[in-house]
Rosetta silent file (secondary structure, phi, psi, omega in degrees, C-alpha in Angstrom):
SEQUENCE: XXXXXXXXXXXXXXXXXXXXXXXXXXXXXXXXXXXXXXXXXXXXXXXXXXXXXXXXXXXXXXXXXXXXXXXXXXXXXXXXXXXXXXXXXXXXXXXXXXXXXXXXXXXXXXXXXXXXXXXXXXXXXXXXXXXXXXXXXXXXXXXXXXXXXXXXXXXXXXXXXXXXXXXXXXXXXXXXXXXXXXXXXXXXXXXXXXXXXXXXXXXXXXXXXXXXXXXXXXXXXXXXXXXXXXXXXXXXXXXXXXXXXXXXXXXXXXXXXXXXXXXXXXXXXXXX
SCORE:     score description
SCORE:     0.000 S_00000001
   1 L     0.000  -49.891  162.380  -33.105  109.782  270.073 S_00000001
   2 H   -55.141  -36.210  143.240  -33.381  109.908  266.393 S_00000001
   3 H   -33.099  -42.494 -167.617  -36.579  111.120  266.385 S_00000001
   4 H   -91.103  -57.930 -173.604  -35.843  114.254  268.735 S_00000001
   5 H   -71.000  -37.000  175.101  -32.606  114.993  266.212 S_00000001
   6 H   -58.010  -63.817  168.925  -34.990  114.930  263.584 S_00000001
   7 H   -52.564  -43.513  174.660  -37.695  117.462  264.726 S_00000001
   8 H   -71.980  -26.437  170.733  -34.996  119.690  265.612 S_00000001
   9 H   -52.874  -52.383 -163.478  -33.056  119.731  261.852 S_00000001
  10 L   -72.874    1.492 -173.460  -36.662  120.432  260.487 S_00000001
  11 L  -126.840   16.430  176.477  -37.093  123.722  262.560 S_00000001
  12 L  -101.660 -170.343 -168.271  -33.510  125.018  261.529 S_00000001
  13 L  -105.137 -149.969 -143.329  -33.212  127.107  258.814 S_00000001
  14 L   -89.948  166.309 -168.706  -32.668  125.967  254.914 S_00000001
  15 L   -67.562    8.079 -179.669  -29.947  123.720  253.921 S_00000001
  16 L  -147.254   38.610  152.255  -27.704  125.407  251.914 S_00000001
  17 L   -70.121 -168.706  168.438  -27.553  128.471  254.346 S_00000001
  18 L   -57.654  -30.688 -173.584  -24.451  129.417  256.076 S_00000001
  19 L   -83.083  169.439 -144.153  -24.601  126.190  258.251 S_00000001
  20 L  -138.176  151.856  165.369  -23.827  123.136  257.809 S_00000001
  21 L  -114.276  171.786  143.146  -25.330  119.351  258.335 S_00000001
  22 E  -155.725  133.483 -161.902  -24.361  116.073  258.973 S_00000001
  23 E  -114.548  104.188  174.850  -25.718  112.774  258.482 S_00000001
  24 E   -90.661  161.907  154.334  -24.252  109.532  259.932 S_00000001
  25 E  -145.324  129.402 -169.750  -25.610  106.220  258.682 S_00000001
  26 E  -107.156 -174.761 -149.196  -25.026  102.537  258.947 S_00000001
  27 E  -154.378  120.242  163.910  -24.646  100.244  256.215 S_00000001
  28 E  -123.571  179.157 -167.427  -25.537   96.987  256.253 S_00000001
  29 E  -114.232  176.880  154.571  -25.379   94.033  253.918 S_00000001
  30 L   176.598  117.754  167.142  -27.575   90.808  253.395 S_00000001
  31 E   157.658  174.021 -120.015  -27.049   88.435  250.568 S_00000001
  32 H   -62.958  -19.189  175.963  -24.859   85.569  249.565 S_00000001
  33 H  -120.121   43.384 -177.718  -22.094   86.763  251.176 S_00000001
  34 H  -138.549   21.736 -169.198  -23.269   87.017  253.875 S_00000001
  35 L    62.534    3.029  179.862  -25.516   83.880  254.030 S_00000001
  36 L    78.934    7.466  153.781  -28.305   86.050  253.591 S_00000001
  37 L  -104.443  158.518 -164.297  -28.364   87.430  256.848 S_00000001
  38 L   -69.207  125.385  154.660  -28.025   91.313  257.443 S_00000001
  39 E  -142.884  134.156 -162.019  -24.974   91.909  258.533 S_00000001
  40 E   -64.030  127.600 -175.926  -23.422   95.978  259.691 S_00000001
  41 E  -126.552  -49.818  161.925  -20.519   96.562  257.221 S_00000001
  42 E  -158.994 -161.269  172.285  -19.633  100.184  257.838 S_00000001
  43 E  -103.712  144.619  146.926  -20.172  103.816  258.674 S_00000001
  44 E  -101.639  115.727  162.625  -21.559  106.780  256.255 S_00000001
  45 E  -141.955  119.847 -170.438  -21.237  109.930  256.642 S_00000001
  46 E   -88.808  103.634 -151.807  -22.477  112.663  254.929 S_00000001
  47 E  -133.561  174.303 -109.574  -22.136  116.034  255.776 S_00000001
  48 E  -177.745  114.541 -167.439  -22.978  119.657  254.351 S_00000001
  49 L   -93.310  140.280 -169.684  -19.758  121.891  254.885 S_00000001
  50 L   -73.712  146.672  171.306  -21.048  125.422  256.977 S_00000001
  51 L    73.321 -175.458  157.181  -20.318  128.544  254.686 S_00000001
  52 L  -124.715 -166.706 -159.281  -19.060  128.608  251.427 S_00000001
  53 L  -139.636  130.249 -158.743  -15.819  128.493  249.919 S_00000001
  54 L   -92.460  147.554 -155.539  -14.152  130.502  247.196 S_00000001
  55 E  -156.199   91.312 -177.911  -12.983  128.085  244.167 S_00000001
  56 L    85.011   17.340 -158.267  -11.533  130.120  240.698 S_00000001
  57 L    87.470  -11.558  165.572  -13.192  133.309  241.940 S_00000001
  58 E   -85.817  168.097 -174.133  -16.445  131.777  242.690 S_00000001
  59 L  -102.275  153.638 -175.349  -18.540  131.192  246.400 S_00000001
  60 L  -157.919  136.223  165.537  -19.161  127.877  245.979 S_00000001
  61 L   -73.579  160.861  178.507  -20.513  125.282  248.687 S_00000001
  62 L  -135.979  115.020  176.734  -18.924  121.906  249.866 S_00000001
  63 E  -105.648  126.578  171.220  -20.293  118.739  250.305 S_00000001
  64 E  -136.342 -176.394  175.957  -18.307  115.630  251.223 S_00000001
  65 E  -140.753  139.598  170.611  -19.419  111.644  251.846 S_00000001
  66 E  -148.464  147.408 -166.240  -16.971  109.049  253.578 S_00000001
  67 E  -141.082  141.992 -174.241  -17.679  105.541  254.292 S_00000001
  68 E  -153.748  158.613 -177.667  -15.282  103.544  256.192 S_00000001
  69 L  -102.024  -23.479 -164.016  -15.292   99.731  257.819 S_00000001
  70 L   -48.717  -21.946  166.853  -13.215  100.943  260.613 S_00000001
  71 L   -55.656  -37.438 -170.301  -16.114  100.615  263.235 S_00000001
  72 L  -105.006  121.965  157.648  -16.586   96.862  262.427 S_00000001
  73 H   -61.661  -42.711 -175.998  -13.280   94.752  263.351 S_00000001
  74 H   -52.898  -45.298 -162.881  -14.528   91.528  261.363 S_00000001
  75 H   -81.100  -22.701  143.811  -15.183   93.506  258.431 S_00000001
  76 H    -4.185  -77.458 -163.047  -11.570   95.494  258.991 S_00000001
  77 H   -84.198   13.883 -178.953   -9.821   92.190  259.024 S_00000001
  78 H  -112.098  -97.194 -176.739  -12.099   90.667  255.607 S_00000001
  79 H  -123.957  121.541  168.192  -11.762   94.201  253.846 S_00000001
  80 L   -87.557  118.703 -170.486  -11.041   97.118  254.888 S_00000001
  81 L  -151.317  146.790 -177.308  -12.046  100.089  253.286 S_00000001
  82 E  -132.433  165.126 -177.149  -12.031  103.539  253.210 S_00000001
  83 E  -173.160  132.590 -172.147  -13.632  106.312  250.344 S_00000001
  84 E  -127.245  107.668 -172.647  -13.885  109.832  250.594 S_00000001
  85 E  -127.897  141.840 -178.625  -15.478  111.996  248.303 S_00000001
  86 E  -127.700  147.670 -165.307  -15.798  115.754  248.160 S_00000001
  87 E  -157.997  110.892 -170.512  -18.012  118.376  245.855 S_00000001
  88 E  -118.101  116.110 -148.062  -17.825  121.273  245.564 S_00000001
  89 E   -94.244  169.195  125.578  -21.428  123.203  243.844 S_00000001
  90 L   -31.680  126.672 -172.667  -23.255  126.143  243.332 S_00000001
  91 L   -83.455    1.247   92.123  -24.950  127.187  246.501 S_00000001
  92 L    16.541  -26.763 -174.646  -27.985  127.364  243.498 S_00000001
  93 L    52.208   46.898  174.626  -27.680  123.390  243.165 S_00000001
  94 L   -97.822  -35.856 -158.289  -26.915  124.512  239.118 S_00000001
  95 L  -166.630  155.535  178.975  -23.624  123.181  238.383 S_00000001
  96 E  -122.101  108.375  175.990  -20.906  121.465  240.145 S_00000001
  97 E   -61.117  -47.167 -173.877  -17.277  122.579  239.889 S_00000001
  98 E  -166.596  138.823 -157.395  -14.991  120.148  241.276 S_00000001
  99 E  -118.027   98.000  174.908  -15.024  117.017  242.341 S_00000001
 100 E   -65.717   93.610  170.501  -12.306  114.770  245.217 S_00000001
 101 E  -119.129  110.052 -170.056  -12.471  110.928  245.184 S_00000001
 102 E  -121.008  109.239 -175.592  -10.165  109.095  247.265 S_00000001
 103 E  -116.501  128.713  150.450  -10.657  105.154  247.795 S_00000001
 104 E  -141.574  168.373 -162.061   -8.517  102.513  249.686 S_00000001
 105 L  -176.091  166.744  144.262   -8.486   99.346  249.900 S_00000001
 106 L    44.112  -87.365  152.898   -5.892   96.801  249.262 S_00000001
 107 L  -100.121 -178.836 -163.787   -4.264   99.509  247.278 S_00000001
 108 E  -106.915  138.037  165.670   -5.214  103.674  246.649 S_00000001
 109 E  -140.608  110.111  173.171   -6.808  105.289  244.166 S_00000001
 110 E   -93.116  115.899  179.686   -7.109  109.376  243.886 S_00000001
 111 E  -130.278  166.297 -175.832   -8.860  110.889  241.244 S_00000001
 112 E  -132.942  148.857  163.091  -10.046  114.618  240.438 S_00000001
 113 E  -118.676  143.706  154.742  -13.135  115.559  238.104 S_00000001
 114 E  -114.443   88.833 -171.004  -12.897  119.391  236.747 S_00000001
 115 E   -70.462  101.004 -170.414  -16.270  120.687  235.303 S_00000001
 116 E   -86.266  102.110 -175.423  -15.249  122.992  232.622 S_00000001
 117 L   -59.978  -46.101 -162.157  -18.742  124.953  232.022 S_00000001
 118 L   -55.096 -100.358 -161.775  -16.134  127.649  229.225 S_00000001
 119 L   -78.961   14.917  148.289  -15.498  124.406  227.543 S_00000001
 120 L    82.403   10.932  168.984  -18.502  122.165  227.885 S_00000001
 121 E  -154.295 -151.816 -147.765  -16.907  118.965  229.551 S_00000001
 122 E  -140.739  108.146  156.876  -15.404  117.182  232.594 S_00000001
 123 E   -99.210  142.354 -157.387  -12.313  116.605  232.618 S_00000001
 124 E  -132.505  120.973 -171.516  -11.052  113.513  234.826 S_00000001
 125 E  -121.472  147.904 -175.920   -7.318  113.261  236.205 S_00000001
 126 E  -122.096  139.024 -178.844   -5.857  110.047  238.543 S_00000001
 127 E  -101.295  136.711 -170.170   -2.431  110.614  240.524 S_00000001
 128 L  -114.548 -172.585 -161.473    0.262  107.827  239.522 S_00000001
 129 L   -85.501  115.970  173.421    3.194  107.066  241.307 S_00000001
 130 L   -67.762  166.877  179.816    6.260  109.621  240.238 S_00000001
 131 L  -119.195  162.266  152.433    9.199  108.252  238.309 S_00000001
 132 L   -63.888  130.528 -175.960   12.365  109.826  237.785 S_00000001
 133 L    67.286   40.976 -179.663   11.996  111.705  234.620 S_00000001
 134 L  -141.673  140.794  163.836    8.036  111.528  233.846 S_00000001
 135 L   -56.624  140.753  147.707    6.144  114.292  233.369 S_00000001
 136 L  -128.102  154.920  174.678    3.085  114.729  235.368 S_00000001
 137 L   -63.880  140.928  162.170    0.028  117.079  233.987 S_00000001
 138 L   -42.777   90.194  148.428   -0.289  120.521  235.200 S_00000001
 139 L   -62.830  169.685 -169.535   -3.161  120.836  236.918 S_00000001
 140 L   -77.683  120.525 -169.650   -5.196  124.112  237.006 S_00000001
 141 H   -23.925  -56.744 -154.748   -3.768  126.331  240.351 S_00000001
 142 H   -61.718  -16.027 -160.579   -7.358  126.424  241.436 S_00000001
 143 H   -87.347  -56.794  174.010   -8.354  122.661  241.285 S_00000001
 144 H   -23.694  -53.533 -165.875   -4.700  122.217  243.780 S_00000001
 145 H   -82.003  -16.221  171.075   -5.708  124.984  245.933 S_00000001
 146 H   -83.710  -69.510 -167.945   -9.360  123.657  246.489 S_00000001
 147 L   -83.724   19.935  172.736   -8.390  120.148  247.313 S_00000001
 148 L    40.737   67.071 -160.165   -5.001  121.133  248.768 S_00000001
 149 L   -89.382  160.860  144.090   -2.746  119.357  246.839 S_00000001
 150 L   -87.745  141.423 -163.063    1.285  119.663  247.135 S_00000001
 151 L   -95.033   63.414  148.848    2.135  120.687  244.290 S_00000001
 152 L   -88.367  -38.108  178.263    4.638  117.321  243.935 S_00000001
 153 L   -57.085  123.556  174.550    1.477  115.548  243.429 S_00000001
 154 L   -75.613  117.935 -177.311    1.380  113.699  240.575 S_00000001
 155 E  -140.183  129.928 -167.771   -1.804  113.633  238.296 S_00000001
 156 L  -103.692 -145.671 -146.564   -2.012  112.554  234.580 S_00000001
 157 L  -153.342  102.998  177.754   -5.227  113.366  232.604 S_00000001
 158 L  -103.120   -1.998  150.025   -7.461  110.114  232.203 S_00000001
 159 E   169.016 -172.133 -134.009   -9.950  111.195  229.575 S_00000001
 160 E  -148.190  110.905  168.025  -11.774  114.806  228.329 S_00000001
 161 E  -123.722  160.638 -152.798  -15.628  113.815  228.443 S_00000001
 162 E   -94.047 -179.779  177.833  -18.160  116.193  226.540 S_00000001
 163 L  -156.150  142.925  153.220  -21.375  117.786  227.787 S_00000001
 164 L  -102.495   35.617 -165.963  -24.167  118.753  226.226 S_00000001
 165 L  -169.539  149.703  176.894  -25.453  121.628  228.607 S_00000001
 166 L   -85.695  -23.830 -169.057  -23.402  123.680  230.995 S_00000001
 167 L   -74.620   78.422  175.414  -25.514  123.356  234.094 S_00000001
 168 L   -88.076  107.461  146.277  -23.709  119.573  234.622 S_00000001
 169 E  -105.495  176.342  165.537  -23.611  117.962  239.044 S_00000001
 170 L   -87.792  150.865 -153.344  -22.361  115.436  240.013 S_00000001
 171 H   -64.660  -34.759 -161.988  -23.936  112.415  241.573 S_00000001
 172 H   -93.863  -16.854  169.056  -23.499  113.741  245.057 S_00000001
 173 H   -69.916  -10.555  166.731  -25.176  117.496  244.336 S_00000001
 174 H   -46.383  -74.158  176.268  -27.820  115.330  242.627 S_00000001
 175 H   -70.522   -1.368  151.347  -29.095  114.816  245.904 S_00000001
 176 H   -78.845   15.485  174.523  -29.154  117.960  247.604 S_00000001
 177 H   -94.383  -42.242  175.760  -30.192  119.072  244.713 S_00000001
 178 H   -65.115  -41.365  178.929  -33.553  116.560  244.506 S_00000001
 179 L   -35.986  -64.016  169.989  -33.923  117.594  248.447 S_00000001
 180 L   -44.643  -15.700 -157.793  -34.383  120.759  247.056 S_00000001
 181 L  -124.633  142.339  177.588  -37.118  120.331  243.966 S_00000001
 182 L   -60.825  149.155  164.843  -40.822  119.968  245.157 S_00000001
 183 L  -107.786  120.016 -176.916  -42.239  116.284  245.242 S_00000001
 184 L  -105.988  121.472 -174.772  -45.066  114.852  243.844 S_00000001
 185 L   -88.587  155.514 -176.713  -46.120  111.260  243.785 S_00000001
 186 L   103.695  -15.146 -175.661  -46.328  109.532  240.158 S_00000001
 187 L   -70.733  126.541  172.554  -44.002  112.888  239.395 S_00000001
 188 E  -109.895 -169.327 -164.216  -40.525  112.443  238.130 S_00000001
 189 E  -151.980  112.964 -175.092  -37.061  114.830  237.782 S_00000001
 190 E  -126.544  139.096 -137.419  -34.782  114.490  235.110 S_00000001
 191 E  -139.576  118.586 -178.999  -31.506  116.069  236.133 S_00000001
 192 L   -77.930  109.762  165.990  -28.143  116.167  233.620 S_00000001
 193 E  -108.168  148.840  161.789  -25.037  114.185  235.946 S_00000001
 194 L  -129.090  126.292  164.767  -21.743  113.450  235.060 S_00000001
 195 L   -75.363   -6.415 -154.104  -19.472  110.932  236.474 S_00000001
 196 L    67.614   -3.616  171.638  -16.735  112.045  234.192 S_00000001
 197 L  -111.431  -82.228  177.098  -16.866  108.682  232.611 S_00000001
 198 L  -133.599    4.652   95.050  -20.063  107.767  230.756 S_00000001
 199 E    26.221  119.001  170.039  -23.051  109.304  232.609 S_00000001
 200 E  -125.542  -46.652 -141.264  -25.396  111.937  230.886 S_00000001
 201 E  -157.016  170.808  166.609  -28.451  111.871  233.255 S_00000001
 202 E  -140.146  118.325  171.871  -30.524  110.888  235.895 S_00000001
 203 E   -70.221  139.519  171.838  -34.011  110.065  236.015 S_00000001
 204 E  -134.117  127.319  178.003  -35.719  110.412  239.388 S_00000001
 205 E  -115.814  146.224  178.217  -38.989  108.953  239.985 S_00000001
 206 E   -87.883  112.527 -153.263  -41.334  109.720  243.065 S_00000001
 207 L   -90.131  -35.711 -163.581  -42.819  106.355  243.300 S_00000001
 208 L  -176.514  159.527 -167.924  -44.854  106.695  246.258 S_00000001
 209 L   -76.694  175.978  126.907  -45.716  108.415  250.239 S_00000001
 210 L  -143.723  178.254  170.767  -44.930  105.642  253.087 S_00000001
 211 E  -117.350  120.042  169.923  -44.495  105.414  256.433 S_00000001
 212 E  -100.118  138.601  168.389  -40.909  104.365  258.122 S_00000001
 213 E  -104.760  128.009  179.185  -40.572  103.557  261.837 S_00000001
 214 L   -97.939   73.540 -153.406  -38.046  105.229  263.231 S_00000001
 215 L    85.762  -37.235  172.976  -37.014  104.786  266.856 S_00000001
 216 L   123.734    6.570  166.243  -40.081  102.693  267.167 S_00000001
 217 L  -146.970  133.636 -157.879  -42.155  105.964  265.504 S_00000001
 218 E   -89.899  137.349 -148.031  -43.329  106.384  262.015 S_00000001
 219 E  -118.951   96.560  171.769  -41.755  109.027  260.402 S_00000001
 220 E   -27.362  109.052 -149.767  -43.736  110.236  256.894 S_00000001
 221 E  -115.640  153.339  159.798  -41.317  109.321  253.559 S_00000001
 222 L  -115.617  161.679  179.891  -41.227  109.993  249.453 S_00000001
 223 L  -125.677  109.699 -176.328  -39.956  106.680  248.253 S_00000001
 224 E  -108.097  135.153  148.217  -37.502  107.866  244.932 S_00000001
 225 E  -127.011  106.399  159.248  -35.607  105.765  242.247 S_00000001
 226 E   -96.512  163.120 -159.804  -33.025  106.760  240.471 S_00000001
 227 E  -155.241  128.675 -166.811  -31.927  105.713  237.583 S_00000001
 228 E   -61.678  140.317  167.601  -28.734  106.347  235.502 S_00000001
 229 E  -120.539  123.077 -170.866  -29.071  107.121  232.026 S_00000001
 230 E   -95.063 -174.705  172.114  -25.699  105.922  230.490 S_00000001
 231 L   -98.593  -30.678 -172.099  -24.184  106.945  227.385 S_00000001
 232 L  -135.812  -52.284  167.844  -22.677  104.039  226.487 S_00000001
 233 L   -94.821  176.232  168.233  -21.597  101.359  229.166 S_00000001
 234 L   105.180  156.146  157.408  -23.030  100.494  232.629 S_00000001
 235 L   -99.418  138.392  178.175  -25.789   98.446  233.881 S_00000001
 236 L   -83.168   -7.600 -156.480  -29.219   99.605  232.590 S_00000001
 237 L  -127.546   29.384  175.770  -31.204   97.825  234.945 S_00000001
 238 L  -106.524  155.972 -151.970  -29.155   99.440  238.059 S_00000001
 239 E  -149.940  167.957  158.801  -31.087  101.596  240.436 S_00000001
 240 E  -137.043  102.228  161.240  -31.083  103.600  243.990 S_00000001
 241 E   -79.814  129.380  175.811  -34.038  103.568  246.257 S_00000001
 242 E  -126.397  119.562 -138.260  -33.923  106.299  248.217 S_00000001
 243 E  -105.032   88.278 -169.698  -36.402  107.398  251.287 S_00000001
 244 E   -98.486  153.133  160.412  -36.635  111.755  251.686 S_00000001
 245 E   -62.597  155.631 -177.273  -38.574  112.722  254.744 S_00000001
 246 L  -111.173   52.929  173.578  -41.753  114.625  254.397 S_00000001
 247 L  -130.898  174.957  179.447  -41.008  118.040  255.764 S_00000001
 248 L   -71.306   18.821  174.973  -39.071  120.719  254.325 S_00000001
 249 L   -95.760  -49.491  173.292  -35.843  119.355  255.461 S_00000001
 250 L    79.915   52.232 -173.344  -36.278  116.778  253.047 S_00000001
 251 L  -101.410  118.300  179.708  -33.578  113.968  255.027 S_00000001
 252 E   -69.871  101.264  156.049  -32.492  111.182  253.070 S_00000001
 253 E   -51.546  -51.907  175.606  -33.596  108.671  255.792 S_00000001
 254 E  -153.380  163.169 -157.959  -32.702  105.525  253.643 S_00000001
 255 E  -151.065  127.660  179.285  -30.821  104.324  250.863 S_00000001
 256 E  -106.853   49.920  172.387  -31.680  100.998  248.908 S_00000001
 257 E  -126.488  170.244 -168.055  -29.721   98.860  246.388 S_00000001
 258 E   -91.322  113.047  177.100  -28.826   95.627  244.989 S_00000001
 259 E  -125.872  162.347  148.257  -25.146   94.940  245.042 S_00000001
 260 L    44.599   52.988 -169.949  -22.194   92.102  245.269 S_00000001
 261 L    39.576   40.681  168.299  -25.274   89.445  245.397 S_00000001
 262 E  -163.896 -155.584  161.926  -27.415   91.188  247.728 S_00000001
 263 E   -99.319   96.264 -147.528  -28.784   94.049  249.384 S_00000001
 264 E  -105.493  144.435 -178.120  -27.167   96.868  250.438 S_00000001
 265 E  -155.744  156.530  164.571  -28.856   99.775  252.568 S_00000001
 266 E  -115.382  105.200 -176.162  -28.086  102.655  254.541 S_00000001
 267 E  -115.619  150.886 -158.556  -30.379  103.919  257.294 S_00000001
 268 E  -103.677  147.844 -152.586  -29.695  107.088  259.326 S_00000001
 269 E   -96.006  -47.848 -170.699  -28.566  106.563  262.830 S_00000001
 270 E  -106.735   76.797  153.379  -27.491  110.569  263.440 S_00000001
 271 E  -124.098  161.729 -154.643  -28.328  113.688  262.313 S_00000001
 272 L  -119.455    0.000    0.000  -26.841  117.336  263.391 S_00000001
């Protein structure tokens, strides 16, 4: 079935047209805590929003990712988790404007990134709890009216980080952005991201062609790793393999890294 969904994506026309994609995947684990056998931990889904969307006077595209446990009951009732993130780009893949991250778990965490190209950084605000008599920071109308805030919502200002170039994405416009740049193997991509924390860059190297089976049919791959360049903090030795198909669609097929004492991967189940 995946196969058949495949061939047809690859004959539609380019990704960052008016239409839109989406990419389910599941995500499984295997390593210590899991006795070291693979076991399905949640859903991914990735999707390409159809059209664009105007954000400060600009057309701007939308991208979101959400990963959730809610399919698997065991993993529900261990941890339950949900994370939503939305980014919204250049349809150009140049620059990223604004950035939605919402994670729960136990307890919530919302945060906003605002890529100020005029002033050369990323600013990154988290919504606290109001108090009687606390302030909360003003956000800019525009960041509110793109993620469709009330404007009751509280958000303070959790740190102002610099850039040294304006054309700054974000980790998730990296990849449609890599989809996008021809691939060669032994060839690499060096790409300026910001997390809004410590993040300047990303290296991406094309390590090599393979073949993945797919349905039970082998489906022609670049094999990529990226790799974070921090500024300050972070693990240096942390990585993403990641598996694009080898047609002009370019479909992240699979996603590879070492986490939580094991392996964690995402392979794609869906796509539209």
């Amino acid at each position: 079935m995946l196969l058949l969904q495949l061939q047809a994506v690859q004959s539609a026309d380019g990704l960052l047209q008016a239409g839109g994609e989406t990419l389910v995947y599941k995500v499984t684990y295997q390593g210590l805590l899991s006795a070291f056998l693979p076991v399905e931990i949640a859903q991914t889904t990735l999707r390409l929003h159809p059209g664009v969307e105007t954000v400060a006077g600009e057309q701007l595209r939308h991208a979101s990712l959400r990963v959730t446990t809610e399919p698997f009951p065991r993993m529900e009732s261990f941890y339950p988790f949900r994370f939503d993130y939305h980014s919204w780009f250049d349809p150009r893949l140049s620059y990223t404007a604004v950035v939605d991250m919402r994670k729960r778990t136990s307890d919530s965490r919302h945060e906003l990134l605002w890529f100020n190209r005029r002033e050369g950084e990323v600013r990154r605000y988290r919504k606290e709890q109001q108090t009687e008599g606390a302030d909360s920071l003003v956000l800019p109308d525009f960041v509110r009216q793109v993620i469709r805030l009330q404007q009751t919502a509280g958000f303070r200002e959790r740190g102002v980080f610099r850039l040294t170039e304006s054309n700054v994405l974000d980790r998730l416009t990296m990849l449609y952005a890599v989809r996008h740049r021809p691939l060669q193997t032994g060839g690499s991509i060096e790409l300026a991201v910001s997390n809004g924390k410590d993040l300047l860059g990303y290296n991406i190297a094309i390590e090599a062609k393979e073949k993945l089976i797919i349905d039970g049919r082998p489906i022609a791959a670049f094999r990529l790793r990226f790799s974070p360049n921090f500024v300050s903090a972070g693990d240096r030795g942390y990585a993403v393999r990641v598996w694009l198909s080898d047609d002009e669609r370019r479909l992240p097929i699979r996603f590879h890294s070492r986490n939580l004492g094991g392996v964690i991967e995402l392979e794609l189940t869906t796509a539209e």
